[in-house]
mmCIF file of C-alpha atoms in Angstrom:
data_model
loop_
_atom_site.group_PDB
_atom_site.id
_atom_site.type_symbol
_atom_site.label_atom_id
_atom_site.label_comp_id
_atom_site.label_asym_id
_atom_site.label_seq_id
_atom_site.Cartn_x
_atom_site.Cartn_y
_atom_site.Cartn_z
ATOM 1 C CA MET F 1375 -0.049 0.011 0.026
ATOM 2 C CA PRO F 1376 1.341 3.518 -0.768
ATOM 3 C CA THR F 1377 2.429 6.068 1.971
ATOM 4 C CA TYR F 1378 0.892 9.435 1.340
ATOM 5 C CA THR F 1379 2.276 12.870 2.914
ATOM 6 C CA TYR F 1380 -0.235 15.269 4.169
ATOM 7 C CA ALA F 1381 0.220 18.744 5.170
ATOM 8 C CA CYS F 1382 -2.031 21.129 7.184
ATOM 9 C CA LYS F 1383 -2.926 24.270 5.291
ATOM 10 C CA GLN F 1384 -3.307 26.178 8.939
ATOM 11 C CA CYS F 1385 -0.810 24.798 11.260
ATOM 12 C CA GLY F 1386 1.709 23.464 8.757
ATOM 13 C CA HIS F 1387 1.724 19.879 10.809
ATOM 14 C CA ARG F 1388 3.021 17.110 8.336
ATOM 15 C CA PHE F 1389 2.479 13.361 8.642
ATOM 16 C CA ASP F 1390 2.270 10.259 6.557
ATOM 17 C CA ALA F 1391 -0.594 8.041 6.074
ATOM 18 C CA VAL F 1392 -0.620 4.373 4.706
ATOM 19 C CA GLN F 1393 -3.802 4.149 2.721
ATOM 20 C CA SER F 1394 -5.038 1.964 -0.172
ATOM 21 C CA PHE F 1395 -5.697 3.222 -3.717
ATOM 22 C CA SER F 1396 -9.300 2.957 -2.984
ATOM 23 C CA ASP F 1397 -9.271 4.960 0.146
ATOM 24 C CA PRO F 1398 -10.489 8.429 0.446
ATOM 25 C CA THR F 1399 -8.097 11.461 0.684
ATOM 26 C CA LEU F 1400 -7.843 12.885 4.291
ATOM 27 C CA THR F 1401 -9.401 16.077 4.709
ATOM 28 C CA ASP F 1402 -8.907 16.943 8.388
ATOM 29 C CA CYS F 1403 -5.943 17.688 10.338
ATOM 30 C CA PRO F 1404 -5.578 15.414 13.123
ATOM 31 C CA GLU F 1405 -3.915 18.331 15.262
ATOM 32 C CA CYS F 1406 -6.289 21.351 14.646
ATOM 33 C CA ALA F 1407 -8.860 20.242 12.526
ATOM 34 C CA GLY F 1408 -7.828 22.348 9.865
ATOM 35 C CA ALA F 1409 -7.718 21.607 5.957
ATOM 36 C CA LEU F 1410 -5.249 19.139 4.562
ATOM 37 C CA ARG F 1411 -3.209 18.957 1.282
ATOM 38 C CA LYS F 1412 -1.391 16.006 -0.147
ATOM 39 C CA VAL F 1413 2.225 16.668 -0.312
ATOM 40 C CA TYR F 1414 3.845 15.440 -3.789
ATOM 41 C CA ASP F 1415 7.571 14.880 -3.338
ATOM 42 C CA SER F 1416 10.111 13.221 -5.819
ATOM 43 C CA ILE F 1417 10.267 9.540 -5.774
ATOM 44 C CA GLY F 1418 13.381 7.645 -5.128
ATOM 45 C CA VAL F 1419 13.726 5.846 -8.195
ATOM 46 C CA THR F 1420 16.909 5.551 -10.333
ATOM 47 C CA PHE F 1421 17.314 3.919 -13.661
ATOM 48 C CA ASN F 1422 20.606 2.371 -14.170
ATOM 49 C CA GLY F 1423 22.221 0.799 -17.109
ATOM 50 C CA SER F 1424 21.451 0.721 -20.897
ATOM 51 C CA GLY F 1425 18.161 1.064 -22.657
ATOM 52 C CA PHE F 1426 16.579 3.952 -20.318
ATOM 53 C CA TYR F 1427 17.531 6.778 -22.812
ATOM 54 C CA ARG F 1428 16.307 7.357 -26.100
ATOM 55 C CA THR F 1429 20.050 7.140 -27.667
ATOM 56 C CA ASP F 1430 20.707 3.936 -25.893
ATOM 57 C CA SER F 1431 17.915 1.998 -27.549
ATOM 58 C CA ARG F 1432 19.014 3.059 -31.221
ATOM 59 C CA SER F 1433 22.383 1.379 -31.145
ATOM 60 C CA GLY F 1434 21.233 -1.589 -33.184
ATOM 61 C CA ALA F 1435 18.789 0.168 -35.190
ATOM 62 C CA LYS F 1436 19.310 0.179 -39.290
ATOM 63 C CA PRO F 1437 20.114 3.627 -40.780
ATOM 64 C CA SER F 1438 17.268 5.368 -42.459
ATOM 65 C CA SER F 1439 16.998 5.283 -46.087
ATOM 66 C CA THR F 1440 17.840 8.907 -46.624
ATOM 67 C CA ALA F 1441 21.114 8.030 -45.017
ATOM 68 C CA SER F 1442 21.947 5.061 -47.197
ATOM 69 C CA GLU F 1443 20.973 6.834 -50.333
ATOM 70 C CA SER F 1444 23.514 9.814 -49.323
ATOM 71 C CA SER F 1445 26.422 7.578 -48.873
ATOM 72 C CA GLY F 1446 26.149 5.823 -52.205
ATOM 73 C CA GLY F 1447 24.308 2.756 -53.212
ATOM 74 C CA ALA F 1448 27.340 0.628 -53.892
ATOM 75 C CA ALA F 1449 28.627 1.213 -50.638
ATOM 76 C CA ALA F 1450 25.840 0.447 -48.750
ATOM 77 C CA ALA F 1451 25.257 -2.683 -50.759
ATOM 78 C CA SER F 1452 28.909 -4.050 -50.131
ATOM 79 C CA SER F 1453 28.410 -3.455 -46.325
ATOM 80 C CA THR F 1454 25.090 -4.995 -46.141
ATOM 81 C CA SER F 1455 26.309 -8.035 -48.177
ATOM 82 C CA SER F 1456 29.662 -8.675 -46.068
ATOM 83 C CA LYS F 1457 27.252 -8.773 -42.992
ATOM 84 C CA SER F 1458 25.344 -11.603 -44.575
ATOM 85 C CA GLU F 1459 27.908 -13.556 -45.308
ATOM 86 C CA PRO F 1460 28.418 -16.863 -43.132
ATOM 87 C CA ALA F 1461 31.280 -17.097 -40.955
ATOM 88 C CA PRO F 1462 34.207 -19.487 -41.648
ATOM 89 C CA ALA F 1463 34.058 -22.754 -40.249
ATOM 90 C CA PRO F 1464 36.848 -23.751 -37.829
ATOM 91 C CA ALA F 1465 39.698 -25.721 -39.202
ATOM 92 C CA PRO F 1466 39.376 -29.299 -38.349
ATOM 93 C CA SER F 1467 42.115 -30.572 -35.797
ATOM 94 C CA GLY F 1468 44.492 -32.879 -37.404
ATOM 95 C CA SER F 1469 45.386 -35.556 -34.240
#
């Protein structure tokens, strides 16, 4: 269940309340019975590693058609064909 932080608008009292998503929002301060407001703070989540930024997920992407056209069709075709060739088989070991 999430923990919500509330602050009183009149006396400034702050407190945390563990509530379900379906529970109604608290409206009365337990100290002075004044009006409450929810306090929204930053969350403590950090994303580490690759794939969290727009540039990280694009490393294996194919170049756009405008990039291959500007680099020359023959050069683009030769680089593509070299990638599709099978790797040479390892030499048999003679014992």
